[in-house]
mmCIF file of C-alpha atoms in Angstrom:
data_model
loop_
_atom_site.group_PDB
_atom_site.id
_atom_site.type_symbol
_atom_site.label_atom_id
_atom_site.label_comp_id
_atom_site.label_asym_id
_atom_site.label_seq_id
_atom_site.Cartn_x
_atom_site.Cartn_y
_atom_site.Cartn_z
ATOM 1 C CA UNK A 29 -0.681 -10.737 8.692
ATOM 2 C CA UNK A 30 2.518 -8.651 8.859
ATOM 3 C CA UNK A 31 5.196 -7.441 6.366
ATOM 4 C CA UNK A 32 8.583 -9.069 6.727
ATOM 5 C CA UNK A 33 11.569 -7.773 4.969
ATOM 6 C CA UNK A 34 13.264 -10.519 2.912
ATOM 7 C CA UNK A 35 16.447 -10.725 4.967
ATOM 8 C CA UNK A 36 14.320 -11.466 8.024
ATOM 9 C CA UNK A 37 12.142 -14.162 6.397
ATOM 10 C CA UNK A 38 12.898 -17.547 7.955
ATOM 11 C CA UNK A 39 12.058 -21.139 7.014
ATOM 12 C CA UNK A 40 8.706 -22.279 8.469
ATOM 13 C CA UNK A 41 6.945 -18.928 8.010
ATOM 14 C CA UNK A 42 3.703 -19.044 6.128
ATOM 15 C CA UNK A 43 2.775 -16.846 3.061
ATOM 16 C CA UNK A 44 -0.155 -14.564 3.521
ATOM 17 C CA UNK A 45 -0.311 -13.661 -0.163
ATOM 18 C CA UNK A 46 0.195 -15.840 -3.285
ATOM 19 C CA UNK A 47 3.198 -15.378 -5.608
ATOM 20 C CA UNK A 48 2.766 -15.544 -9.517
ATOM 21 C CA UNK A 49 5.171 -15.606 -12.340
ATOM 22 C CA UNK A 50 5.053 -13.310 -15.383
ATOM 23 C CA UNK A 51 2.503 -15.469 -17.103
ATOM 24 C CA UNK A 52 0.064 -15.476 -14.185
ATOM 25 C CA UNK A 53 0.951 -19.005 -13.128
ATOM 26 C CA UNK A 54 0.817 -19.370 -9.351
ATOM 27 C CA UNK A 55 4.109 -20.434 -7.945
ATOM 28 C CA UNK A 56 3.409 -20.324 -4.126
ATOM 29 C CA UNK A 57 -0.038 -20.477 -2.672
ATOM 30 C CA UNK A 58 -1.202 -18.737 0.475
ATOM 31 C CA UNK A 59 -0.267 -20.685 3.691
ATOM 32 C CA UNK A 60 2.721 -22.200 1.999
ATOM 33 C CA UNK A 61 5.441 -22.900 4.662
ATOM 34 C CA UNK A 62 8.618 -21.439 3.302
ATOM 35 C CA UNK A 63 11.710 -23.615 2.984
ATOM 36 C CA UNK A 64 15.375 -22.570 2.549
ATOM 37 C CA UNK A 65 15.122 -23.423 -1.137
ATOM 38 C CA UNK A 66 11.864 -21.450 -1.536
ATOM 39 C CA UNK A 67 13.253 -18.356 0.106
ATOM 40 C CA UNK A 68 16.336 -18.517 -2.111
ATOM 41 C CA UNK A 69 14.017 -18.845 -5.179
ATOM 42 C CA UNK A 70 11.921 -15.959 -4.027
ATOM 43 C CA UNK A 71 14.933 -13.680 -3.652
ATOM 44 C CA UNK A 72 15.597 -14.035 -7.309
ATOM 45 C CA UNK A 73 12.167 -12.123 -7.928
ATOM 46 C CA UNK A 74 13.789 -8.891 -6.510
ATOM 47 C CA UNK A 75 11.110 -8.367 -3.764
ATOM 48 C CA UNK A 76 11.801 -6.302 -0.767
ATOM 49 C CA UNK A 77 9.805 -8.688 1.512
ATOM 50 C CA UNK A 78 6.705 -10.848 1.970
ATOM 51 C CA UNK A 79 3.489 -10.752 3.700
ATOM 52 C CA UNK A 80 3.584 -13.409 6.294
ATOM 53 C CA UNK A 81 0.898 -15.008 8.489
ATOM 54 C CA UNK A 82 1.419 -14.740 12.244
ATOM 55 C CA UNK A 83 2.034 -18.157 13.944
ATOM 56 C CA UNK A 84 -1.550 -18.745 15.081
ATOM 57 C CA UNK A 85 -3.256 -16.727 12.489
ATOM 58 C CA UNK A 86 -5.729 -18.517 10.230
ATOM 59 C CA UNK A 87 -5.564 -17.886 6.448
ATOM 60 C CA UNK A 88 -7.698 -14.811 5.816
ATOM 61 C CA UNK A 89 -10.520 -15.024 3.243
ATOM 62 C CA UNK A 90 -9.558 -14.201 -0.398
ATOM 63 C CA UNK A 91 -12.368 -13.850 -2.864
ATOM 64 C CA UNK A 92 -12.142 -14.878 -6.425
ATOM 65 C CA UNK A 93 -12.067 -11.136 -7.301
ATOM 66 C CA UNK A 94 -9.001 -10.671 -5.066
ATOM 67 C CA UNK A 95 -7.253 -13.677 -6.636
ATOM 68 C CA UNK A 96 -7.809 -12.290 -10.182
ATOM 69 C CA UNK A 97 -6.603 -8.875 -9.174
ATOM 70 C CA UNK A 98 -3.319 -10.323 -7.879
ATOM 71 C CA UNK A 99 -2.863 -12.341 -11.027
ATOM 72 C CA UNK A 100 -3.738 -9.365 -13.237
ATOM 73 C CA UNK A 101 -1.299 -7.134 -11.484
ATOM 74 C CA UNK A 102 1.579 -9.670 -12.006
ATOM 75 C CA UNK A 103 0.963 -10.159 -15.688
ATOM 76 C CA UNK A 104 0.393 -6.519 -16.445
ATOM 77 C CA UNK A 105 3.655 -5.380 -14.624
ATOM 78 C CA UNK A 106 5.577 -7.268 -17.256
ATOM 79 C CA UNK A 107 3.406 -5.899 -20.068
ATOM 80 C CA UNK A 108 3.925 -2.376 -18.905
ATOM 81 C CA UNK A 109 7.668 -2.989 -18.383
ATOM 82 C CA UNK A 110 8.132 -4.172 -21.984
ATOM 83 C CA UNK A 111 6.300 -1.075 -23.274
ATOM 84 C CA UNK A 112 8.153 1.484 -21.148
ATOM 85 C CA UNK A 113 11.362 -0.148 -22.213
ATOM 86 C CA UNK A 114 10.450 0.444 -25.759
ATOM 87 C CA UNK A 115 9.550 4.053 -25.058
ATOM 88 C CA UNK A 116 12.853 4.746 -23.481
ATOM 89 C CA UNK A 117 14.611 3.272 -26.550
ATOM 90 C CA UNK A 118 12.724 5.655 -28.900
ATOM 91 C CA UNK A 119 10.492 2.858 -30.092
ATOM 92 C CA UNK A 120 6.647 2.784 -30.197
ATOM 93 C CA UNK A 121 5.017 1.145 -27.198
ATOM 94 C CA UNK A 122 2.772 -1.779 -28.199
ATOM 95 C CA UNK A 123 0.500 -2.341 -25.184
ATOM 96 C CA UNK A 124 -0.190 1.047 -23.427
ATOM 97 C CA UNK A 125 -3.635 1.581 -25.239
ATOM 98 C CA UNK A 126 -4.774 -1.889 -24.986
ATOM 99 C CA UNK A 127 -3.713 -2.111 -21.400
ATOM 100 C CA UNK A 128 -5.649 1.000 -20.635
ATOM 101 C CA UNK A 129 -8.710 -0.339 -22.162
ATOM 102 C CA UNK A 130 -8.427 -3.505 -20.338
ATOM 103 C CA UNK A 131 -7.952 -1.751 -17.024
ATOM 104 C CA UNK A 132 -11.179 0.215 -17.759
ATOM 105 C CA UNK A 133 -13.108 -2.932 -18.745
ATOM 106 C CA UNK A 134 -12.073 -4.719 -15.555
ATOM 107 C CA UNK A 135 -12.221 -1.857 -13.025
ATOM 108 C CA UNK A 136 -14.034 1.152 -14.627
ATOM 109 C CA UNK A 137 -17.443 -0.434 -14.446
ATOM 110 C CA UNK A 138 -17.117 -2.014 -10.915
ATOM 111 C CA UNK A 139 -20.187 -1.102 -8.929
ATOM 112 C CA UNK A 140 -18.971 -2.018 -5.469
ATOM 113 C CA UNK A 141 -15.884 -1.471 -3.347
ATOM 114 C CA UNK A 142 -12.935 -3.599 -3.768
ATOM 115 C CA UNK A 143 -9.983 -4.760 -1.563
ATOM 116 C CA UNK A 144 -7.154 -2.470 -2.737
ATOM 117 C CA UNK A 145 -4.070 -4.383 -3.723
ATOM 118 C CA UNK A 146 -1.156 -3.384 -1.541
ATOM 119 C CA UNK A 147 1.885 -4.531 -3.523
ATOM 120 C CA UNK A 148 5.425 -5.344 -2.587
ATOM 121 C CA UNK A 149 8.020 -3.486 -4.639
ATOM 122 C CA UNK A 150 11.673 -3.624 -5.248
ATOM 123 C CA UNK A 151 13.677 -0.643 -6.743
ATOM 124 C CA UNK A 152 13.559 -2.620 -10.022
ATOM 125 C CA UNK A 153 9.758 -2.871 -10.402
ATOM 126 C CA UNK A 154 8.554 0.118 -8.303
ATOM 127 C CA UNK A 155 7.658 2.355 -11.223
ATOM 128 C CA UNK A 156 5.621 -0.340 -13.064
ATOM 129 C CA UNK A 157 3.710 -1.411 -9.946
ATOM 130 C CA UNK A 158 3.060 2.091 -8.912
ATOM 131 C CA UNK A 159 1.859 3.179 -12.321
ATOM 132 C CA UNK A 160 -0.588 0.151 -12.586
ATOM 133 C CA UNK A 161 -2.042 0.713 -9.131
ATOM 134 C CA UNK A 162 -2.492 4.340 -9.858
ATOM 135 C CA UNK A 163 -4.204 3.392 -13.154
ATOM 136 C CA UNK A 164 -6.554 0.993 -11.467
ATOM 137 C CA UNK A 165 -7.527 3.404 -8.724
ATOM 138 C CA UNK A 166 -8.016 6.078 -11.397
ATOM 139 C CA UNK A 167 -10.310 3.879 -13.524
ATOM 140 C CA UNK A 168 -12.566 3.363 -10.608
ATOM 141 C CA UNK A 169 -12.618 7.015 -9.603
ATOM 142 C CA UNK A 170 -13.324 8.356 -13.036
ATOM 143 C CA UNK A 171 -16.368 5.984 -13.071
ATOM 144 C CA UNK A 172 -17.685 7.454 -9.800
ATOM 145 C CA UNK A 173 -17.101 10.899 -11.153
ATOM 146 C CA UNK A 174 -19.072 10.062 -14.366
ATOM 147 C CA UNK A 175 -16.427 11.191 -16.808
ATOM 148 C CA UNK A 176 -17.073 10.275 -20.476
ATOM 149 C CA UNK A 177 -15.290 7.329 -21.766
ATOM 150 C CA UNK A 178 -12.702 9.183 -24.027
ATOM 151 C CA UNK A 179 -11.755 11.155 -20.924
ATOM 152 C CA UNK A 180 -11.468 8.065 -18.727
ATOM 153 C CA UNK A 181 -9.274 6.375 -21.280
ATOM 154 C CA UNK A 182 -6.993 9.427 -21.456
ATOM 155 C CA UNK A 183 -6.637 9.455 -17.718
ATOM 156 C CA UNK A 184 -5.805 5.852 -17.337
ATOM 157 C CA UNK A 185 -3.289 6.097 -20.215
ATOM 158 C CA UNK A 186 -1.614 8.996 -18.551
ATOM 159 C CA UNK A 187 -1.326 7.010 -15.343
ATOM 160 C CA UNK A 188 0.667 4.391 -17.175
ATOM 161 C CA UNK A 189 2.916 6.946 -18.826
ATOM 162 C CA UNK A 190 3.505 9.554 -16.151
ATOM 163 C CA UNK A 191 6.507 8.033 -14.440
ATOM 164 C CA UNK A 192 8.396 6.726 -17.521
ATOM 165 C CA UNK A 193 11.235 9.311 -16.733
ATOM 166 C CA UNK A 194 11.835 7.805 -13.255
ATOM 167 C CA UNK A 195 13.301 4.742 -14.926
ATOM 168 C CA UNK A 196 16.396 6.824 -16.059
ATOM 169 C CA UNK A 197 17.031 8.079 -12.482
ATOM 170 C CA UNK A 198 20.283 6.481 -11.041
ATOM 171 C CA UNK A 199 19.567 3.660 -8.717
ATOM 172 C CA UNK A 200 21.677 5.124 -5.900
ATOM 173 C CA UNK A 201 19.383 8.183 -5.955
ATOM 174 C CA UNK A 202 16.145 6.224 -6.037
ATOM 175 C CA UNK A 203 17.157 3.956 -3.260
ATOM 176 C CA UNK A 204 17.741 6.941 -0.888
ATOM 177 C CA UNK A 205 13.975 7.506 -0.573
ATOM 178 C CA UNK A 206 12.202 10.857 -0.735
ATOM 179 C CA UNK A 207 13.209 11.909 2.805
ATOM 180 C CA UNK A 208 16.937 11.730 2.271
ATOM 181 C CA UNK A 209 17.088 13.468 -1.196
ATOM 182 C CA UNK A 210 19.039 16.680 -1.492
ATOM 183 C CA UNK A 211 17.615 19.738 -3.414
ATOM 184 C CA UNK A 212 19.990 18.990 -6.313
ATOM 185 C CA UNK A 213 18.812 15.358 -6.423
ATOM 186 C CA UNK A 214 15.260 16.514 -6.503
ATOM 187 C CA UNK A 215 15.967 18.806 -9.314
ATOM 188 C CA UNK A 216 17.728 15.935 -11.160
ATOM 189 C CA UNK A 217 14.671 13.748 -10.820
ATOM 190 C CA UNK A 218 12.413 16.470 -12.110
ATOM 191 C CA UNK A 219 14.720 16.786 -15.070
ATOM 192 C CA UNK A 220 14.605 12.995 -15.813
ATOM 193 C CA UNK A 221 10.747 13.083 -15.561
ATOM 194 C CA UNK A 222 10.665 15.969 -18.020
ATOM 195 C CA UNK A 223 12.967 14.055 -20.262
ATOM 196 C CA UNK A 224 10.611 11.026 -20.085
ATOM 197 C CA UNK A 225 7.703 13.218 -20.975
ATOM 198 C CA UNK A 226 9.555 14.615 -24.069
ATOM 199 C CA UNK A 227 10.235 11.111 -25.207
ATOM 200 C CA UNK A 228 6.379 10.856 -25.698
ATOM 201 C CA UNK A 229 6.841 13.594 -28.458
ATOM 202 C CA UNK A 230 3.985 15.701 -27.031
ATOM 203 C CA UNK A 231 4.420 18.293 -29.816
ATOM 204 C CA UNK A 232 3.974 15.820 -32.637
ATOM 205 C CA UNK A 233 2.291 12.896 -30.933
ATOM 206 C CA UNK A 234 4.011 10.374 -32.976
ATOM 207 C CA UNK A 235 2.703 7.495 -30.997
ATOM 208 C CA UNK A 236 -0.913 8.645 -31.415
ATOM 209 C CA UNK A 237 -1.835 8.734 -27.612
ATOM 210 C CA UNK A 238 -4.911 10.636 -26.646
ATOM 211 C CA UNK A 239 -4.095 14.481 -26.613
ATOM 212 C CA UNK A 240 -5.615 14.705 -23.174
ATOM 213 C CA UNK A 241 -3.343 12.001 -21.856
ATOM 214 C CA UNK A 242 -0.369 13.974 -23.006
ATOM 215 C CA UNK A 243 -1.603 17.148 -21.412
ATOM 216 C CA UNK A 244 -2.353 15.450 -18.128
ATOM 217 C CA UNK A 245 1.102 13.744 -18.185
ATOM 218 C CA UNK A 246 2.764 17.071 -18.758
ATOM 219 C CA UNK A 247 0.869 18.541 -15.721
ATOM 220 C CA UNK A 248 1.780 15.580 -13.506
ATOM 221 C CA UNK A 249 5.511 16.352 -14.071
ATOM 222 C CA UNK A 250 4.913 19.692 -12.374
ATOM 223 C CA UNK A 251 3.155 18.083 -9.374
ATOM 224 C CA UNK A 252 5.136 16.835 -6.397
ATOM 225 C CA UNK A 253 3.731 14.644 -3.679
ATOM 226 C CA UNK A 254 4.979 17.110 -1.090
ATOM 227 C CA UNK A 255 2.392 19.035 0.828
ATOM 228 C CA UNK A 256 5.047 21.312 2.436
ATOM 229 C CA UNK A 257 5.660 22.824 -1.029
ATOM 230 C CA UNK A 258 2.947 25.167 -2.404
ATOM 231 C CA UNK A 259 1.033 24.085 -5.479
ATOM 232 C CA UNK A 260 2.337 25.700 -8.674
ATOM 233 C CA UNK A 261 0.354 28.793 -9.486
ATOM 234 C CA UNK A 262 -1.103 30.046 -12.753
ATOM 235 C CA UNK A 263 -1.871 26.534 -14.002
ATOM 236 C CA UNK A 264 -5.288 25.499 -15.002
ATOM 237 C CA UNK A 265 -5.291 21.919 -13.753
ATOM 238 C CA UNK A 266 -7.073 19.162 -15.670
ATOM 239 C CA UNK A 267 -9.592 17.013 -13.599
ATOM 240 C CA UNK A 268 -7.593 14.166 -14.646
ATOM 241 C CA UNK A 269 -4.421 15.503 -13.054
ATOM 242 C CA UNK A 270 -6.301 15.797 -9.769
ATOM 243 C CA UNK A 271 -7.500 12.134 -10.174
ATOM 244 C CA UNK A 272 -3.965 10.892 -10.786
ATOM 245 C CA UNK A 273 -2.392 13.144 -8.001
ATOM 246 C CA UNK A 274 -4.889 11.637 -5.466
ATOM 247 C CA UNK A 275 -4.640 8.094 -6.666
ATOM 248 C CA UNK A 276 -0.825 8.212 -6.914
ATOM 249 C CA UNK A 277 -0.286 9.590 -3.374
ATOM 250 C CA UNK A 278 -2.730 7.050 -1.808
ATOM 251 C CA UNK A 279 -0.826 4.218 -3.507
ATOM 252 C CA UNK A 280 2.567 5.591 -2.477
ATOM 253 C CA UNK A 281 1.474 5.825 1.176
ATOM 254 C CA UNK A 282 -0.288 2.359 1.462
ATOM 255 C CA UNK A 283 2.290 0.289 -0.474
ATOM 256 C CA UNK A 284 5.867 -0.584 0.671
ATOM 257 C CA UNK A 285 8.087 2.423 -0.112
ATOM 258 C CA UNK A 286 11.748 2.758 -0.438
ATOM 259 C CA UNK A 287 12.156 4.921 2.605
ATOM 260 C CA UNK A 288 9.250 4.209 4.903
ATOM 261 C CA UNK A 289 6.826 1.466 6.001
ATOM 262 C CA UNK A 290 3.298 1.605 4.571
ATOM 263 C CA UNK A 291 0.462 3.189 6.445
ATOM 264 C CA UNK A 292 -3.054 2.036 6.613
ATOM 265 C CA UNK A 293 -5.796 2.971 4.084
ATOM 266 C CA UNK A 294 -7.494 4.824 6.939
ATOM 267 C CA UNK A 295 -4.303 6.851 7.725
ATOM 268 C CA UNK A 296 -3.742 7.642 4.078
ATOM 269 C CA UNK A 297 -7.273 8.999 3.460
ATOM 270 C CA UNK A 298 -6.977 11.088 6.602
ATOM 271 C CA UNK A 299 -3.850 12.574 5.210
ATOM 272 C CA UNK A 300 -5.466 13.296 1.803
ATOM 273 C CA UNK A 301 -8.405 14.883 3.534
ATOM 274 C CA UNK A 302 -6.172 17.127 5.606
ATOM 275 C CA UNK A 303 -4.450 18.595 2.549
ATOM 276 C CA UNK A 304 -7.284 19.812 0.426
ATOM 277 C CA UNK A 305 -5.088 22.298 -1.547
ATOM 278 C CA UNK A 306 -3.210 19.352 -3.025
ATOM 279 C CA UNK A 307 -6.007 16.752 -3.023
ATOM 280 C CA UNK A 308 -9.439 18.311 -3.412
ATOM 281 C CA UNK A 309 -12.233 16.752 -1.501
ATOM 282 C CA UNK A 310 -14.340 15.607 -4.401
ATOM 283 C CA UNK A 311 -11.562 13.392 -5.646
ATOM 284 C CA UNK A 312 -10.741 11.994 -2.231
ATOM 285 C CA UNK A 313 -14.447 11.122 -1.810
ATOM 286 C CA UNK A 314 -14.451 9.345 -5.108
ATOM 287 C CA UNK A 315 -11.552 7.317 -3.985
ATOM 288 C CA UNK A 316 -13.281 6.260 -0.707
ATOM 289 C CA UNK A 317 -16.275 5.047 -2.749
ATOM 290 C CA UNK A 318 -14.175 2.705 -4.735
ATOM 291 C CA UNK A 319 -12.197 0.742 -2.003
ATOM 292 C CA UNK A 320 -12.750 -0.702 1.446
ATOM 293 C CA UNK A 321 -11.229 1.433 4.160
ATOM 294 C CA UNK A 322 -12.589 -0.323 7.172
ATOM 295 C CA UNK A 323 -14.192 -3.580 6.083
ATOM 296 C CA UNK A 324 -15.615 -6.248 8.243
ATOM 297 C CA UNK A 325 -12.830 -8.375 9.912
ATOM 298 C CA UNK A 326 -10.404 -5.336 10.209
ATOM 299 C CA UNK A 327 -8.834 -5.069 13.618
ATOM 300 C CA UNK A 328 -8.639 -1.533 14.917
ATOM 301 C CA UNK A 329 -7.257 0.562 17.776
ATOM 302 C CA UNK A 330 -9.276 3.314 19.599
ATOM 303 C CA UNK A 331 -8.413 6.719 20.975
ATOM 304 C CA UNK A 332 -8.979 5.447 24.505
ATOM 305 C CA UNK A 333 -6.460 2.602 24.109
ATOM 306 C CA UNK A 334 -9.027 -0.244 23.530
ATOM 307 C CA UNK A 335 -8.857 -2.600 20.621
ATOM 308 C CA UNK A 336 -11.618 -4.253 18.531
ATOM 309 C CA UNK A 337 -12.749 -5.722 15.334
ATOM 310 C CA UNK A 338 -15.053 -4.359 12.646
ATOM 311 C CA UNK A 339 -18.081 -6.526 12.287
ATOM 312 C CA UNK A 340 -20.086 -4.378 9.847
ATOM 313 C CA UNK A 341 -18.707 -1.878 7.319
ATOM 314 C CA UNK A 342 -20.501 1.450 7.007
ATOM 315 C CA UNK A 343 -21.286 1.900 3.283
ATOM 316 C CA UNK A 344 -22.055 5.694 3.746
ATOM 317 C CA UNK A 345 -19.293 6.699 6.094
ATOM 318 C CA UNK A 346 -16.226 4.401 6.350
ATOM 319 C CA UNK A 347 -15.326 6.135 9.701
ATOM 320 C CA UNK A 348 -18.490 4.943 11.482
ATOM 321 C CA UNK A 349 -18.536 1.027 11.294
ATOM 322 C CA UNK A 350 -19.990 -1.353 13.831
ATOM 323 C CA UNK A 351 -17.218 -2.902 16.019
ATOM 324 C CA UNK A 352 -16.872 -5.309 18.872
ATOM 325 C CA UNK A 353 -14.425 -4.420 21.678
ATOM 326 C CA UNK A 354 -12.005 -7.192 22.520
ATOM 327 C CA UNK A 355 -11.930 -6.348 26.353
ATOM 328 C CA UNK A 356 -15.631 -6.445 26.995
ATOM 329 C CA UNK A 357 -17.281 -7.937 23.909
ATOM 330 C CA UNK A 358 -19.373 -4.679 23.798
ATOM 331 C CA UNK A 359 -20.940 -3.882 20.487
ATOM 332 C CA UNK A 360 -20.207 -0.317 19.416
ATOM 333 C CA UNK A 361 -22.098 1.395 16.513
ATOM 334 C CA UNK A 362 -20.138 4.568 15.622
ATOM 335 C CA UNK A 363 -23.307 6.048 13.929
ATOM 336 C CA UNK A 364 -24.567 6.475 17.530
ATOM 337 C CA UNK A 365 -23.552 10.060 18.771
ATOM 338 C CA UNK A 366 -22.859 8.730 22.285
ATOM 339 C CA UNK A 367 -19.866 6.828 21.082
ATOM 340 C CA UNK A 368 -18.662 9.517 18.703
ATOM 341 C CA UNK A 369 -18.197 11.785 21.667
ATOM 342 C CA UNK A 370 -16.154 9.404 23.827
ATOM 343 C CA UNK A 371 -14.016 7.441 21.392
ATOM 344 C CA UNK A 372 -13.012 7.114 17.766
ATOM 345 C CA UNK A 373 -10.973 4.783 15.693
ATOM 346 C CA UNK A 374 -7.248 5.967 15.724
ATOM 347 C CA UNK A 375 -5.835 3.483 13.255
ATOM 348 C CA UNK A 376 -5.802 -0.166 12.027
ATOM 349 C CA UNK A 377 -3.917 -2.648 14.153
ATOM 350 C CA UNK A 378 -0.547 -3.518 12.574
ATOM 351 C CA UNK A 379 -0.484 -6.875 14.358
ATOM 352 C CA UNK A 380 -2.777 -9.111 16.423
ATOM 353 C CA UNK A 381 0.067 -10.364 18.464
ATOM 354 C CA UNK A 382 -0.871 -9.562 22.047
ATOM 355 C CA UNK A 383 2.278 -10.839 23.723
ATOM 356 C CA UNK A 384 4.039 -8.466 25.961
ATOM 357 C CA UNK A 385 7.290 -6.893 24.759
ATOM 358 C CA UNK A 386 9.748 -7.982 27.393
ATOM 359 C CA UNK A 387 12.311 -5.495 28.476
ATOM 360 C CA UNK A 388 13.754 -4.246 31.777
ATOM 361 C CA UNK A 389 10.799 -1.733 32.224
ATOM 362 C CA UNK A 390 8.212 -4.469 31.698
ATOM 363 C CA UNK A 391 10.024 -6.666 34.292
ATOM 364 C CA UNK A 392 9.761 -3.859 36.791
ATOM 365 C CA UNK A 393 6.036 -3.668 36.484
ATOM 366 C CA UNK A 394 5.750 -7.342 37.298
ATOM 367 C CA UNK A 395 8.286 -7.577 40.113
ATOM 368 C CA UNK A 396 7.476 -10.096 42.852
ATOM 369 C CA UNK A 397 7.143 -9.368 46.543
ATOM 370 C CA UNK A 398 9.804 -10.019 49.174
ATOM 371 C CA UNK A 399 8.264 -13.234 50.458
ATOM 372 C CA UNK A 400 7.945 -14.760 46.862
ATOM 373 C CA UNK A 401 11.586 -13.915 46.146
ATOM 374 C CA UNK A 402 12.758 -15.507 49.456
ATOM 375 C CA UNK A 403 10.930 -18.709 48.612
ATOM 376 C CA UNK A 404 12.302 -18.795 45.135
ATOM 377 C CA UNK A 405 15.888 -18.392 46.450
ATOM 378 C CA UNK A 406 15.336 -21.132 48.965
ATOM 379 C CA UNK A 407 14.156 -23.694 46.441
ATOM 380 C CA UNK A 408 16.954 -22.650 44.043
ATOM 381 C CA UNK A 409 19.573 -23.239 46.746
ATOM 382 C CA UNK A 410 18.002 -26.621 47.544
ATOM 383 C CA UNK A 411 17.997 -27.735 43.964
ATOM 384 C CA UNK A 412 21.659 -26.709 43.517
ATOM 385 C CA UNK A 413 22.622 -28.936 46.527
ATOM 386 C CA UNK A 414 20.674 -31.867 45.163
ATOM 387 C CA UNK A 415 22.438 -31.453 41.732
ATOM 388 C CA UNK A 416 25.794 -31.300 43.395
ATOM 389 C CA UNK A 417 25.027 -34.568 45.261
ATOM 390 C CA UNK A 418 24.056 -36.264 42.113
ATOM 391 C CA UNK A 419 20.467 -36.865 43.166
ATOM 392 C CA UNK A 420 18.806 -34.967 40.223
#
């Protein structure tokens, strides 16, 4: 499975993920072969691209839980959009609290890891999908952290509200992506985020949100997902702020962003663990206990250049699964210290296409010897004479 930008999608390609409408009705199933009409219709959804199966790739397994998650995200995106639109028009949101409660019912009591939903996003729906994914991750994390229910509800509510101000940022600035923003544009974005927070009326709490949700939302305005910038000092951070900061960064890294390709779940977790000042270890650990990082069936690359497939996930340490090497069919159990000393998993394979990338340098590696070249020239000249004589 690979991500293809929409302008590179071609008829005959097969969908790797289903597509739903706003009511949760499936419009295109997995393994659907795209037609010109289908591609034109999908473009109206405002997607950046699609997840496409490779030519010989079988349809990967998708559990009922995964299917329900896809459908829930689609329907909830429209619910959240309606509510944040009301908020920005100085009207009371209707669904925030009920949606927060539903997220906690569905995901806050899950007692096993789930396949995290990597969503495709356009500039028009990025805020809604990011907020929902952050809320879902947060609901599972607060369960692992054993927070009381009122605190859980406040944190999930804050996840849905924290980026409301981003909807006021001019599109030409948002579409630049983080890496191309000027200092003035970054200040402008912070100003819009603060304006979105003030529209919640935190001083009077006119909309009757949990007080803790407003406090966490206010703190999230001061947090940037930029590990090069020091954390703001003299702030007593709420645990909920750490939950959302960790969940939001993980979602940003693993989903299709405006300015960069997504990274694997493994690479994202390694990044979070490296920057403990911004993402404390306890919260990153809680995140790894909620989602699959290296599940069975995941193809991986190793530090020594080899490739393999995970056949058994390690429930205690995601970095030490059991794998099979493609080159030798050797079974490698990374709980064995012998293997830990000689190799490690460097990342998840982005494609299973093993074909050589053909360029001039590749041709040089496979250059023929002089005798073979001479024979090829002789046969080519003979063929040309036969063609000229009309005998072929």
